[in-house]
Tab-separated table of C-alpha atoms and ligand atoms in Angstrom:
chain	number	residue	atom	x	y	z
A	25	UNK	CA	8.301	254.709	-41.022
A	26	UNK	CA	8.786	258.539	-41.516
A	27	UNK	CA	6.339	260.480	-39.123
A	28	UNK	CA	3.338	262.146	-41.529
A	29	UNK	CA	3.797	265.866	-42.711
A	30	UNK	CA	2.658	268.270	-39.493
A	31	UNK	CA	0.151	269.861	-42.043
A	32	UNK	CA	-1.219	266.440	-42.897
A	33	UNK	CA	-4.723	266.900	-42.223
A	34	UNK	CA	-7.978	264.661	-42.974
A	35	UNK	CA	-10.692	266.331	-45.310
A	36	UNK	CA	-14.085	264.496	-45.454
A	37	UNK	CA	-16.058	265.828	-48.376
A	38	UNK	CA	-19.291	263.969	-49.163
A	39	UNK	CA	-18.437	260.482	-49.819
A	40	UNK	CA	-14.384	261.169	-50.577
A	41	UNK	CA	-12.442	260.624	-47.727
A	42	UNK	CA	-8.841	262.278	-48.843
A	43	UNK	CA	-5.812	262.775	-46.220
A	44	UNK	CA	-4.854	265.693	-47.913
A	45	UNK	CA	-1.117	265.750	-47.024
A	46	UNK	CA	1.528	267.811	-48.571
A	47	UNK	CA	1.946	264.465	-50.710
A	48	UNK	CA	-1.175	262.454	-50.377
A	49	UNK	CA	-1.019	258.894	-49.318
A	50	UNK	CA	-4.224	257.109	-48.872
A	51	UNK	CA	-7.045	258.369	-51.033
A	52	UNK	CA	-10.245	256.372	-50.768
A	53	UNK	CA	-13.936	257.081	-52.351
A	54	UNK	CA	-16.883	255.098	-51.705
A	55	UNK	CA	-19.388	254.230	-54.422
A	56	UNK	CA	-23.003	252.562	-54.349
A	57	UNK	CA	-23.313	249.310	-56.886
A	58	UNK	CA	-24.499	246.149	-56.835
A	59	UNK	CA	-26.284	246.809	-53.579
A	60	UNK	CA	-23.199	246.992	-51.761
A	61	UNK	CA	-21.058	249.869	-50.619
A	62	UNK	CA	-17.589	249.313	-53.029
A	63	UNK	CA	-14.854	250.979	-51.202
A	64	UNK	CA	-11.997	251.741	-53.741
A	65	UNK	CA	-8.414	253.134	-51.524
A	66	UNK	CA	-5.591	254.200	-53.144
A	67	UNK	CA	-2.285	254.503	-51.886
A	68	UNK	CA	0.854	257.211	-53.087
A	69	UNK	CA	-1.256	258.482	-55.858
A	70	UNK	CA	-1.383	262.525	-56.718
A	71	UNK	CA	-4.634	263.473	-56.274
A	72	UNK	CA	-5.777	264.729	-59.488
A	73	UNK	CA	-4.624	261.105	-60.455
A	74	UNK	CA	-6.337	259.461	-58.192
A	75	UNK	CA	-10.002	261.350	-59.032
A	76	UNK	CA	-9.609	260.508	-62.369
A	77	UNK	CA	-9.582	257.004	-61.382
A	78	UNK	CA	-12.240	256.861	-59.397
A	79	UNK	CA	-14.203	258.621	-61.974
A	80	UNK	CA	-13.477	256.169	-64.808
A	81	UNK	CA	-14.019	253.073	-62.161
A	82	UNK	CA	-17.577	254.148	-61.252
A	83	UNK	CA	-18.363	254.882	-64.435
A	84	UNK	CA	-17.426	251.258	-65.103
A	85	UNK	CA	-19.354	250.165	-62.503
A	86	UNK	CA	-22.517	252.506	-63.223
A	87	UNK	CA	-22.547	250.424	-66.753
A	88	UNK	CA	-21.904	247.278	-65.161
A	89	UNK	CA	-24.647	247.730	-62.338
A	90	UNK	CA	-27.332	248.439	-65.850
A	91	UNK	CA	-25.925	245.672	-67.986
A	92	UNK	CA	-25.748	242.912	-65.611
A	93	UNK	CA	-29.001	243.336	-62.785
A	94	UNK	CA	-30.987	240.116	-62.496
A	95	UNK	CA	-34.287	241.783	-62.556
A	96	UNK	CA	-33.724	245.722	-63.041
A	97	UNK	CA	-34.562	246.687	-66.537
A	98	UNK	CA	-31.233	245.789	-68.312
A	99	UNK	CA	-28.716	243.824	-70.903
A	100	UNK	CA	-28.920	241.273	-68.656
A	101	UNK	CA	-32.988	240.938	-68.093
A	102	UNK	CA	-33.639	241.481	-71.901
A	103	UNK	CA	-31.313	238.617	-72.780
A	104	UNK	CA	-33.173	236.226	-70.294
A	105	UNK	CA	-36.222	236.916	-71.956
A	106	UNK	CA	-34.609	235.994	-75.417
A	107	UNK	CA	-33.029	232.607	-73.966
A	108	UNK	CA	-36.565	231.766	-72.299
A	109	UNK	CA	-38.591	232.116	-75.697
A	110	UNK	CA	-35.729	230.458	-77.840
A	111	UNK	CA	-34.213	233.527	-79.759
A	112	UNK	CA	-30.821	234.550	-80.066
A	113	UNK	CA	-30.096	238.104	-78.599
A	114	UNK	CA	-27.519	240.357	-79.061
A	115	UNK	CA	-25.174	241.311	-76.076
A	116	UNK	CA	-22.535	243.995	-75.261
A	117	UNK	CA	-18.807	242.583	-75.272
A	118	UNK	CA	-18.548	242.798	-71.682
A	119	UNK	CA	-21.392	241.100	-70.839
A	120	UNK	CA	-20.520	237.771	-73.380
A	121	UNK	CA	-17.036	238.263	-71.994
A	122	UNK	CA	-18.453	237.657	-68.472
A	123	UNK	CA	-20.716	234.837	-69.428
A	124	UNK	CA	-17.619	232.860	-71.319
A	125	UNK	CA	-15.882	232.987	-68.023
A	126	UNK	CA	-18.961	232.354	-65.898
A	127	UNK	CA	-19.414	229.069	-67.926
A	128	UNK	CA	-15.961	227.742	-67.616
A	129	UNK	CA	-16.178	228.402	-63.775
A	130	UNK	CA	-19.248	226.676	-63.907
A	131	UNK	CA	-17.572	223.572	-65.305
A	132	UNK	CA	-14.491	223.391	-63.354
A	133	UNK	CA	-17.031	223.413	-60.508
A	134	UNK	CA	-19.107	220.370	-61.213
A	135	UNK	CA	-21.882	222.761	-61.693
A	136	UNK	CA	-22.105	223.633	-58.116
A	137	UNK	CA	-21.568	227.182	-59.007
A	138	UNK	CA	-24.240	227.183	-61.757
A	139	UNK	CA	-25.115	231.033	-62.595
A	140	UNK	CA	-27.738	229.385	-64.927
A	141	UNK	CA	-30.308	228.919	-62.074
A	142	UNK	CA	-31.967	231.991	-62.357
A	143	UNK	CA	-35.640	230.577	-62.475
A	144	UNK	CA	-34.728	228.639	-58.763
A	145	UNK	CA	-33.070	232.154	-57.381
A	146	UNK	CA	-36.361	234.090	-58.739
A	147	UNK	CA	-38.703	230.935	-56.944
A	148	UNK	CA	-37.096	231.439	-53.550
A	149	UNK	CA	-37.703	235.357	-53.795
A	150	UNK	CA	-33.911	236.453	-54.342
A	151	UNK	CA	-34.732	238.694	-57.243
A	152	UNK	CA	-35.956	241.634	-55.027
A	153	UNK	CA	-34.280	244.131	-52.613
A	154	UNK	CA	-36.400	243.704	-50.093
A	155	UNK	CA	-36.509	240.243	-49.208
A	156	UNK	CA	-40.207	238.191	-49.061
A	157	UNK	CA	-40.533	237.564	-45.424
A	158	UNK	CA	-43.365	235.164	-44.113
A	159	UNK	CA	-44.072	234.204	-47.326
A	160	UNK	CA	-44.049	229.770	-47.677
A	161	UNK	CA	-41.141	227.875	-50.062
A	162	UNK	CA	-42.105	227.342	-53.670
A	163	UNK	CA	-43.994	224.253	-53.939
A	164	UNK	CA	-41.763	221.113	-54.076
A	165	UNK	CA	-43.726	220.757	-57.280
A	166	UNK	CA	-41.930	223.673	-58.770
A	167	UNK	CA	-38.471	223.723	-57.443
A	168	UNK	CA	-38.265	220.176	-58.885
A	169	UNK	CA	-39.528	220.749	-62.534
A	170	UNK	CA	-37.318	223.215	-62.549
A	171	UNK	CA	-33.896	220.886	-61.551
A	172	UNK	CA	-35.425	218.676	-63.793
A	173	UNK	CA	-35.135	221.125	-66.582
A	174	UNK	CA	-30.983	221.244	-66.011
A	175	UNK	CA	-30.301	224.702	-67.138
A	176	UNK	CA	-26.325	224.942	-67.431
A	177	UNK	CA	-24.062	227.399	-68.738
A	178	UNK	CA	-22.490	224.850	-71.184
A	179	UNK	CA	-26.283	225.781	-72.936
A	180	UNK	CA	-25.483	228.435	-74.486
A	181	UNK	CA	-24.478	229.039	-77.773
A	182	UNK	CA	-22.430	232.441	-77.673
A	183	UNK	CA	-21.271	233.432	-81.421
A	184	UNK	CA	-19.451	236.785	-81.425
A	185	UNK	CA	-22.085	239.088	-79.073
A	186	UNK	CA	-25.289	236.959	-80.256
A	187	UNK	CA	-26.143	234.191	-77.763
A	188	UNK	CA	-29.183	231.854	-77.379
A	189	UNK	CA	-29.579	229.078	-74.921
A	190	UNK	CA	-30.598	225.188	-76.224
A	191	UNK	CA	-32.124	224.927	-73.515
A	192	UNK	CA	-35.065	227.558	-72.658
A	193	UNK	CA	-34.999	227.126	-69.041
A	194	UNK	CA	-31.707	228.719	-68.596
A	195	UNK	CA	-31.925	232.243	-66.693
A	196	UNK	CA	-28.642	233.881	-66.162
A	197	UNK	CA	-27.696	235.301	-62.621
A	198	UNK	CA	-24.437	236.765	-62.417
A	199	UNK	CA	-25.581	237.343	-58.289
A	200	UNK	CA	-22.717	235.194	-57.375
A	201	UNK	CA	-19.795	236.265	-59.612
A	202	UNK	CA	-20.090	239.762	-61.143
A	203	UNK	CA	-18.546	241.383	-57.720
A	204	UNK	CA	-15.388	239.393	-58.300
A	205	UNK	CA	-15.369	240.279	-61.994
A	206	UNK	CA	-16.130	243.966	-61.239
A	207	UNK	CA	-13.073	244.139	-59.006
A	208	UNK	CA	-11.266	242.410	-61.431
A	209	UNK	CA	-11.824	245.260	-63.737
A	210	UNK	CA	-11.590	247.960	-61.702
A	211	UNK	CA	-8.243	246.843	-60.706
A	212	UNK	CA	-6.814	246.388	-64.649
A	213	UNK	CA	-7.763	250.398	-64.820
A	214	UNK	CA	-6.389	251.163	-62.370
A	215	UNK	CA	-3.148	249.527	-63.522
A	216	UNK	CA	-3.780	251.008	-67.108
A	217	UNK	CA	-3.199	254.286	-65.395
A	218	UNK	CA	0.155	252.942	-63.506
A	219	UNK	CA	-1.242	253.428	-60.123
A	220	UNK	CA	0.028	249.636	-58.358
A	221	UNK	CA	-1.044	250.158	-54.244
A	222	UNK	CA	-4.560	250.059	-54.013
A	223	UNK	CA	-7.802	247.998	-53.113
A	224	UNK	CA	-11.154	247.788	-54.265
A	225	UNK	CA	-13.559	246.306	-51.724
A	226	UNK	CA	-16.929	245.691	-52.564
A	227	UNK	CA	-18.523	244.958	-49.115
A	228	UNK	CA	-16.397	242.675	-47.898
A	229	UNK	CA	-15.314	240.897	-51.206
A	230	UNK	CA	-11.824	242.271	-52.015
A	231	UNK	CA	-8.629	242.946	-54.500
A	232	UNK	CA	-5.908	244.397	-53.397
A	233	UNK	CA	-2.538	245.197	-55.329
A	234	UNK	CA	0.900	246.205	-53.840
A	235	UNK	CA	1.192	247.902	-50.166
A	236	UNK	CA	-0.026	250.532	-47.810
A	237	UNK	CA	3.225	252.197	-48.150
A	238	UNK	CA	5.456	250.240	-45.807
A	239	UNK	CA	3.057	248.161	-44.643
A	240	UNK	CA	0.896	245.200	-46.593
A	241	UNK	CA	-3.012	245.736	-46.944
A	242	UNK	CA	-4.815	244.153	-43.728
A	243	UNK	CA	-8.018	243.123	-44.459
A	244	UNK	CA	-10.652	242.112	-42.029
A	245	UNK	CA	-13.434	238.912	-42.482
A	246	UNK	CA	-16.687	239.562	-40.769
A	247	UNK	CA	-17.310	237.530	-38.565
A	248	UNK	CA	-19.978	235.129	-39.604
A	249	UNK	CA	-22.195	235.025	-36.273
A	250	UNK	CA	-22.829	238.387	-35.246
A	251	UNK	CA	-20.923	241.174	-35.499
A	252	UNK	CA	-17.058	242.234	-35.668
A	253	UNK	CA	-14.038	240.374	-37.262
A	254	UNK	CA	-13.448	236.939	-37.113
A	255	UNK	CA	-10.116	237.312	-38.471
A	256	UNK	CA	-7.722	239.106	-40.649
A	257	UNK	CA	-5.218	238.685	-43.040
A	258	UNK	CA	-2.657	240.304	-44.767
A	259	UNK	CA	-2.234	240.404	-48.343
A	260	UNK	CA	0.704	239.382	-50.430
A	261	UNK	CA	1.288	241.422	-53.460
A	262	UNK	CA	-1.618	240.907	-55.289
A	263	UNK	CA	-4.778	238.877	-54.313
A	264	UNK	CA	-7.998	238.512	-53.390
A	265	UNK	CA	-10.114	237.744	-50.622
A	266	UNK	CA	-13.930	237.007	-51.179
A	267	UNK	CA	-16.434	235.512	-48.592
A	268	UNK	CA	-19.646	233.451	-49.692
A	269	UNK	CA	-21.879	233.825	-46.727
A	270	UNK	CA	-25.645	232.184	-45.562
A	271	UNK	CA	-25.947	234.312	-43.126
A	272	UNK	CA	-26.467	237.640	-44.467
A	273	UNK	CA	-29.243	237.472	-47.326
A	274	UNK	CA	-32.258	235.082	-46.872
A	275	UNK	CA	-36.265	234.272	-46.590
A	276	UNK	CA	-38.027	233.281	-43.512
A	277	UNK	CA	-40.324	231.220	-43.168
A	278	UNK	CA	-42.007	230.271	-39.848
A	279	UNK	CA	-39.020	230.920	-38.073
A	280	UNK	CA	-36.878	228.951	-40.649
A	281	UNK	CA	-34.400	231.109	-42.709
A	282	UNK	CA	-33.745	230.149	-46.234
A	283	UNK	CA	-30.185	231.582	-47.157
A	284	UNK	CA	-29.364	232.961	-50.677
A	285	UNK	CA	-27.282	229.967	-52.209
A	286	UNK	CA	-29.192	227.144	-53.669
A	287	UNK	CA	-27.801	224.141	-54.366
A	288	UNK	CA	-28.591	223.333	-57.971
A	289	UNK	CA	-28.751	219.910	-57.822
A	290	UNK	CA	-31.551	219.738	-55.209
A	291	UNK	CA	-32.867	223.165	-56.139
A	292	UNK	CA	-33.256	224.155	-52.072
A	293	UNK	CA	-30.866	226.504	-49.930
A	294	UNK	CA	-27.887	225.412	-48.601
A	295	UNK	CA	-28.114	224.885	-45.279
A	296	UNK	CA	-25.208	224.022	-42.624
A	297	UNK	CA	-22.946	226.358	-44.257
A	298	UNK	CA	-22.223	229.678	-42.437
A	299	UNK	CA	-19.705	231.149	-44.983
A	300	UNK	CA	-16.421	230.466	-47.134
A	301	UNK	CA	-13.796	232.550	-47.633
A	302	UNK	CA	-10.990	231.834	-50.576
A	303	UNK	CA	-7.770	234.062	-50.873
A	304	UNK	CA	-7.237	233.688	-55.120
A	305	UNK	CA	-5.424	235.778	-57.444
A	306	UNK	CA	-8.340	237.160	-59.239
A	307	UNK	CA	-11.978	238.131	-57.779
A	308	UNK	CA	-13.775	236.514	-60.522
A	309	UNK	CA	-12.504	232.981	-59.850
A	310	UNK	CA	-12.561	233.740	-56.008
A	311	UNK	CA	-16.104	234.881	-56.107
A	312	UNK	CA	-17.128	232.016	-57.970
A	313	UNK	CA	-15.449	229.679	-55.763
A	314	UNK	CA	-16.180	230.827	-52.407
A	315	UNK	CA	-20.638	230.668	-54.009
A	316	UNK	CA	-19.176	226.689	-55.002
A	317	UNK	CA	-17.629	225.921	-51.879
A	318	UNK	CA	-20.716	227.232	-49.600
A	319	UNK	CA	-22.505	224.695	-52.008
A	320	UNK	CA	-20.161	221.712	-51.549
A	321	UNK	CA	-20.048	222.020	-48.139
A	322	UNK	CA	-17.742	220.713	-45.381
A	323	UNK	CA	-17.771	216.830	-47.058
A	324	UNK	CA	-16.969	217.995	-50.802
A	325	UNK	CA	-15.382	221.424	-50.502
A	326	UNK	CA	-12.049	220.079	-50.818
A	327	UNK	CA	-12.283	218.594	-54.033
A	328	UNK	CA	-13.985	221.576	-55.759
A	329	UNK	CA	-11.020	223.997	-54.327
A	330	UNK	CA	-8.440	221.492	-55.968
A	331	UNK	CA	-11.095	221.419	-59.144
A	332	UNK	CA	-11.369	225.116	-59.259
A	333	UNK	CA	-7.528	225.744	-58.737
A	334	UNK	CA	-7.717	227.299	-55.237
A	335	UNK	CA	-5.105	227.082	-52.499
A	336	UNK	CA	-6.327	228.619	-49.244
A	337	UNK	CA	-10.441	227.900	-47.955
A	338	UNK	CA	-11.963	228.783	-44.695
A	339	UNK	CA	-15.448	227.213	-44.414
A	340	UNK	CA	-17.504	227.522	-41.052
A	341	UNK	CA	-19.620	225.406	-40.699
A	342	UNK	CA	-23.437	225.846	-38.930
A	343	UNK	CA	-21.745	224.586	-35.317
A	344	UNK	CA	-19.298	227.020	-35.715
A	345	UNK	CA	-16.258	224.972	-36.626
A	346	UNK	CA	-13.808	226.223	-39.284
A	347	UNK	CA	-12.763	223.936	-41.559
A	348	UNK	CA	-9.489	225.033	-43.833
A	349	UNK	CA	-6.552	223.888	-45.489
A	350	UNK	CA	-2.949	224.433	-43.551
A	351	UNK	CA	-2.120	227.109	-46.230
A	352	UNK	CA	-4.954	228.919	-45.337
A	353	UNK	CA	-4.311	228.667	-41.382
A	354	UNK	CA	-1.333	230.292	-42.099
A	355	UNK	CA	-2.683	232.797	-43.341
A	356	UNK	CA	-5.245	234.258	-40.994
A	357	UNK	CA	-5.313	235.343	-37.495
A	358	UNK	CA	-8.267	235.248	-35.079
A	359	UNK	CA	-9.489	238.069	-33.686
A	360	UNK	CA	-10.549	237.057	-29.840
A	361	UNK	CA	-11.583	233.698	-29.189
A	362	UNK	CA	-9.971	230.979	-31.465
A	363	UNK	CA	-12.639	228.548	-32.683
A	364	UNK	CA	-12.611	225.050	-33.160
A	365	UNK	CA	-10.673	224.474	-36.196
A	366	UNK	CA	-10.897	221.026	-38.520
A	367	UNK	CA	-7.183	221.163	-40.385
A	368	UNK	CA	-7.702	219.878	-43.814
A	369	UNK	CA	-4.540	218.304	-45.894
A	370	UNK	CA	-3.154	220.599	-48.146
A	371	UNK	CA	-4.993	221.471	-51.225
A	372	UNK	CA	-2.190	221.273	-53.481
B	15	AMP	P1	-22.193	235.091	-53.403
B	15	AMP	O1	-22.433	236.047	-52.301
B	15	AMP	O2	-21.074	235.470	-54.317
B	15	AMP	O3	-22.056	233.676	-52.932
B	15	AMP	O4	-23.464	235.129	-54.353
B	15	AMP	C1	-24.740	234.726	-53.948
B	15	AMP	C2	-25.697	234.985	-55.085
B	15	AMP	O5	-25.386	234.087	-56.164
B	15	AMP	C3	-27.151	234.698	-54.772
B	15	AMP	O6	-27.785	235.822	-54.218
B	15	AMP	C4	-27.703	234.336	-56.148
B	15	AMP	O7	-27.946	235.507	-56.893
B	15	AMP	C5	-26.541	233.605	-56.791
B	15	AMP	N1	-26.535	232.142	-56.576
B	15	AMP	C6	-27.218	231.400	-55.646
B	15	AMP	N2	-26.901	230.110	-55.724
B	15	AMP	C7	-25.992	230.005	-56.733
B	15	AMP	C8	-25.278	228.899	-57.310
B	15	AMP	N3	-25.393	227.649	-56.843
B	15	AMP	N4	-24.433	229.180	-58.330
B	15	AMP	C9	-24.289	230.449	-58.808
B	15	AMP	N5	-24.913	231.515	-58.305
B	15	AMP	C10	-25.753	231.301	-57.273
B	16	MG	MG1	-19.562	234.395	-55.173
């Protein structure tokens, strides 16, 4: 590696974070969507290049962020209130594009992924910022009517931009999925502009295309008890690495926590899962998986990888253990202590 230019020097304006060498080489900008702090980093790009890129991705993301919140004024909220009073709505391309893709997920997933759930995800208190805390589960009453009612993405009847639901209990949440197809997007402009080393990380949940330079993209997965890394991995080319976790959003409840992920089928939390993380080609099919796989849990998650078309799962599980494939062991390296690991056979 060639030594950096003596006048390299590191310029921290605001949120941009440019090392403004004589011929910049890492370029990042940090954006607010979704809730989550999206990192985009670009490496080997000109600078005036690069700005324009970041400008057209959070521009992206700005519409995304309106179109698709779960309970912010929005696309998204007014087409939930069509589907619950039987009408057909109409909905911008993007938005149909990501509930096509959302459904077919869905399927491939036995419906563990099931972004039709809304009503359950709005029972346990999801649909705020600030979470409920204190505040008792939904009644049993309630969180079984509303299994009973089997919303399902397979539902809906999309024709062209107008969609309506045959079944009114279906309330679209895209909590568990738009990240990966945000990424996904950001990462085709970026490649519409001809820039190929760069990554867009969206707390955590990551793309990343070509190299550092020299050097592939190192990525870090926090580690699910506590704080710090549990381990890292290096990226090949391009893929994605997204983490499902039950430890970092929930409701408590006299000193019982009630993670984010519901299981659909039983319309209650998932407990017993700490977090999965998938490396995929694509976010969107990552992101879906990795929600799945927290679902399906250390006795099923093996079949919905193979379902769902994915290669390399980590799952910890509540004791700490980390279940994955041998692909996947490969892959990643500890950071400190190794923990007990369950090997898997290969998904293939
Ligand atoms: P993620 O971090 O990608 O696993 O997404 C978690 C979010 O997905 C939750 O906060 C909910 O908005 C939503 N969600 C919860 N359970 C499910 C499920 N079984 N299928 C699809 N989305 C879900
Ligand atoms: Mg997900």
């Amino acid at each position: 590696m060639t030594a950096p230019p003596r006048r390299c020097l590191l310029a921290l304006a605001g949120a941009l974070l440019l090392s403004a060498c004589e011929q910049p080489q890492l370029y990042q900008q940090r954006m607010v969507v979704f809730g989550t702090l999206v990192d985009v980093t670009l490496w080997g790009v000109a600078e005036r290049d690069a700005a324009d890129a970041m400008q057209a991705i959070s521009e992206r993301f700005r519409d995304m962020h309106r179109d698709w919140h779960a309970w912010q004024k929005g696309a998204l909220v007014e087409l939930n209130q069509a589907l619950a009073e039987g009408r057909a709505a109409e909905a911008p391309p993007e938005l149909v594009s990501l509930l096509r893709q959302a459904s077919e997920l869905s399927r491939r997933s036995e419906g563990l992924f099931n972004p039709a759930i809304g009503k359950l995800i709005a029972a346990w208190g999801f649909h705020s910022s600030e979470l409920p805390k204190g505040r008792a589960p939904p009644p049993a009453a309630l969180l079984d009517a509303l299994v009973a009612a089997d919303p399902d993405m397979g539902d809906l009847e999309i024709d062209g931009t107008r969609v309506r639901s045959r079944n009114r209990s279906v309330q679209v949440d895209l909590g568990g999925f738009a990240k990966g197809y945000a990424v996904d997007a950001a990462v085709l402009e970026l490649r519409r502009r001809g820039i190929r080393n760069a990554i867009v990380n969206a707390g955590g949940d990551l793309r990343g295309i070509g190299s550092k330079g020299p050097l592939p993209w190192r990525v870090g997965v926090q580690h699910p008890q506590g704080a710090g890394v549990l381990a890292t991995i290096e990226l090949r080319g391009d893929e994605s690495v997204f983490t499902s976790g039950n430890y970092a959003r929930f409701v408590e409840h006299e000193g019982v926590r009630y993670p984010h992920i519901i299981d659909p089928r039983t319309g209650r939390p998932v407990m017993g899962v700490t977090s999965v993380t998938v490396i995929h080609s694509n976010g969107a099919e990552a992101d879906a998986a990795a929600t799945a796989l927290v679902v399906a849990g250390p006795r099923d998650w093996q079949r919905i990888a193979r379902a769902m078309g994915i290669r390399h799962v980590m799952l910890v599980d509540d004791s700490g253990t980390v279940h994955m494939n041998p692909a996947m062991e490969a892959r990643v390296q500890f950071q400190g202590e190794r923990p007990p690991v369950a090997l898997s056979p290969e998904l293939e």
